[in-house]
């Protein structure tokens, strides 16, 4: 299957543990990808495609997904709001919480999905990760075997998306050029 990624924007956030578990469970990868190497460098998570095709030079940089790793406090219940009357020396109950590391796939194509060799198959991996993310959005315009496809996943759920191609150049300049996301549609 051949494909290209033209536009991509991601605001996905999910626990780092979920990403690691996803790859530990041997997911079904696109046939062009033999494996995905998961590497962490300080606060950056890199998911690099390992080509199944031996004809691809070992010196060719394959596509990789890049995420920043942040630490957030997660509460078991909603913390109380500040303010309101406080009576004397009452002790405040501490709400149970823990620090959780999150992988944040945030940015456009060049930030999140890097390098062109195996870029489309690696986008398919990102799309699967988006389906397990409880927070954030993935929107993209891709081409598969000559057909344009719109992808929109919001908080782990596929949503309707469409592409509208406008041929009149004057209309394109009114939209600021390129392809935009507006009213659940990609507008070109």
Coordinates of C-alpha atoms in Angstrom, one line a residue:
X1 CA 0.0 0.0 0.0
X2 CA 1.4 3.4 -0.9
X3 CA 0.5 6.6 0.7
X4 CA 1.5 10.1 1.7
X5 CA 0.8 12.4 4.6
X6 CA 0.0 15.9 3.4
X7 CA -1.3 17.6 6.6
X8 CA -1.2 16.4 10.2
X9 CA -2.0 18.1 13.5
X10 CA -1.9 16.4 16.8
X11 CA -2.7 17.4 20.4
X12 CA -2.7 13.8 21.7
X13 CA -1.7 13.1 25.4
X14 CA -1.7 9.7 27.0
X15 CA 0.1 8.0 29.8
X16 CA 3.5 6.9 28.8
X17 CA 2.7 3.6 30.4
X18 CA -0.2 3.1 27.8
X19 CA 2.2 3.7 24.9
X20 CA 4.8 1.3 26.3
X21 CA 2.0 -1.3 26.9
X22 CA 0.7 -0.9 23.4
X23 CA 4.1 -1.8 21.9
X24 CA 4.8 -4.5 24.5
X25 CA 1.6 -6.3 23.3
X26 CA 3.0 -6.7 19.7
X27 CA 0.4 -4.6 17.8
X28 CA -0.5 -5.3 14.2
X29 CA 2.0 -3.1 12.4
X30 CA 1.7 -2.1 8.7
X31 CA 3.5 -4.7 6.5
X32 CA 6.2 -2.1 5.6
X33 CA 7.3 -1.9 9.3
X34 CA 9.0 -4.9 10.9
X35 CA 9.2 -3.3 14.3
X36 CA 9.1 0.0 16.2
X37 CA 12.0 1.0 18.3
X38 CA 11.0 2.9 21.4
X39 CA 13.7 5.2 22.8
X40 CA 13.6 7.8 25.5
X41 CA 16.0 10.6 25.7
X42 CA 15.5 12.8 28.8
X43 CA 12.0 14.3 28.2
X44 CA 11.6 13.1 24.6
X45 CA 10.0 9.8 23.5
X46 CA 11.0 8.6 20.0
X47 CA 9.2 5.8 18.2
X48 CA 11.3 4.8 15.1
X49 CA 10.1 2.6 12.3
X50 CA 12.3 -0.4 11.4
X51 CA 11.8 -1.3 7.8
X52 CA 10.6 -4.8 6.8
X53 CA 12.2 -4.2 3.3
X54 CA 15.9 -5.2 3.2
X55 CA 16.3 -3.0 0.1
X56 CA 16.0 0.1 2.2
X57 CA 19.5 1.3 3.0
X58 CA 20.5 1.0 6.7
X59 CA 21.6 4.6 6.4
X60 CA 18.2 5.9 5.2
X61 CA 16.4 7.6 8.1
X62 CA 13.0 6.0 8.6
X63 CA 10.0 7.8 9.9
X64 CA 9.7 8.4 13.6
X65 CA 7.1 9.7 15.9
X66 CA 8.3 12.2 18.5
X67 CA 6.5 13.0 21.8
X68 CA 7.5 15.2 24.7
X69 CA 7.3 13.5 28.1
X70 CA 5.7 15.5 30.9
X71 CA 4.8 14.6 34.5
X72 CA 1.3 15.5 35.7
X73 CA -0.4 15.0 39.0
X74 CA -3.5 12.8 38.6
X75 CA -6.1 12.9 41.4
X76 CA -8.3 10.0 42.3
X77 CA -11.2 12.5 42.8
X78 CA -11.7 16.1 42.0
X79 CA -9.6 18.4 44.2
X80 CA -11.5 21.0 46.3
X81 CA -11.7 24.5 44.9
X82 CA -9.8 27.2 46.8
X83 CA -11.9 29.8 48.5
X84 CA -14.9 29.7 50.7
X85 CA -15.1 30.0 54.5
X86 CA -12.4 28.2 56.5
X87 CA -13.1 27.4 60.1
X88 CA -10.3 27.5 62.6
X89 CA -7.7 24.8 62.8
X90 CA -9.5 22.1 60.8
X91 CA -7.1 19.8 59.0
X92 CA -7.5 19.6 55.3
X93 CA -7.9 16.1 54.0
X94 CA -5.3 15.2 51.5
X95 CA -6.7 13.9 48.3
X96 CA -5.0 10.8 47.0
X97 CA -3.0 11.5 43.9
X98 CA 0.0 10.3 42.0
X99 CA 2.5 11.7 39.5
X100 CA 2.0 10.2 36.0
X101 CA 4.3 10.6 33.0
X102 CA 2.4 11.5 29.8
X103 CA 3.6 11.2 26.2
X104 CA 2.4 14.3 24.4
X105 CA 2.3 14.0 20.6
X106 CA 1.7 17.7 19.9
X107 CA 2.4 19.7 16.8
X108 CA 2.2 19.5 13.0
X109 CA 3.6 16.9 10.7
X110 CA 7.2 18.0 10.9
X111 CA 7.2 18.1 14.7
X112 CA 5.3 14.8 15.4
X113 CA 6.0 12.7 12.3
X114 CA 9.6 13.0 11.0
X115 CA 11.5 11.6 8.0
X116 CA 9.9 10.5 4.7
X117 CA 10.9 6.8 4.4
X118 CA 7.9 4.8 5.8
X119 CA 6.1 8.0 6.7
X120 CA 2.6 6.8 5.8
X121 CA 2.9 3.4 7.6
X122 CA 4.1 5.3 10.6
X123 CA 1.1 7.6 10.4
X124 CA -1.0 4.5 10.6
X125 CA 0.8 3.6 13.8
X126 CA 0.0 7.1 15.2
X127 CA -3.6 6.7 14.2
X128 CA -3.8 3.5 16.3
X129 CA -2.2 5.4 19.2
X130 CA -4.8 8.1 18.8
X131 CA -7.5 5.6 19.3
X132 CA -6.2 4.7 22.8
X133 CA -5.6 8.3 23.8
X134 CA -8.3 9.7 26.2
X135 CA -7.2 13.3 25.6
X136 CA -6.4 15.3 22.5
X137 CA -7.2 15.3 18.8
X138 CA -5.5 13.9 15.6
X139 CA -6.5 15.5 12.3
X140 CA -4.8 14.6 9.0
X141 CA -5.1 14.7 5.2
X142 CA -3.5 11.6 3.6
X143 CA -3.4 10.0 0.2
X144 CA -3.8 6.3 -0.3
X145 CA -3.5 4.8 -3.8
X146 CA -4.5 8.1 -5.4
X147 CA -7.4 8.9 -3.1
X148 CA -7.4 11.7 -0.5
X149 CA -8.5 10.7 3.0
X150 CA -9.5 12.9 6.0
X151 CA -8.8 11.6 9.5
X152 CA -10.2 13.1 12.7
X153 CA -9.9 11.3 16.0
X154 CA -11.0 13.2 19.2
X155 CA -10.3 11.7 22.6
X156 CA -9.9 8.2 21.3
X157 CA -13.0 8.3 19.1
X158 CA -13.2 8.4 15.3
X159 CA -15.2 11.5 14.1
X160 CA -16.6 12.4 10.7
X161 CA -14.1 14.3 8.5
X162 CA -14.2 15.3 4.9
X163 CA -12.1 17.2 2.4
X164 CA -13.4 20.0 0.2
X165 CA -11.1 20.9 -2.7
X166 CA -11.6 24.4 -4.1
X167 CA -10.1 24.9 -7.6
X168 CA -10.5 28.7 -7.8
X169 CA -7.2 30.3 -6.7
X170 CA -8.9 33.5 -5.5
X171 CA -11.0 31.4 -3.0
X172 CA -7.8 29.6 -1.9
X173 CA -6.1 33.0 -1.0
X174 CA -9.2 34.0 1.0
X175 CA -8.7 31.0 3.1
X176 CA -5.1 31.8 3.6
X177 CA -3.9 29.2 1.2
X178 CA -3.3 25.5 1.9
X179 CA -5.8 23.3 3.7
X180 CA -7.7 24.4 6.8
X181 CA -9.8 22.7 9.4
X182 CA -13.2 24.4 9.8
X183 CA -16.7 23.2 10.8
X184 CA -15.6 19.5 10.8
X185 CA -14.3 19.8 7.3
X186 CA -10.9 20.3 5.7
X187 CA -11.1 23.2 3.3
X188 CA -8.5 23.6 0.6

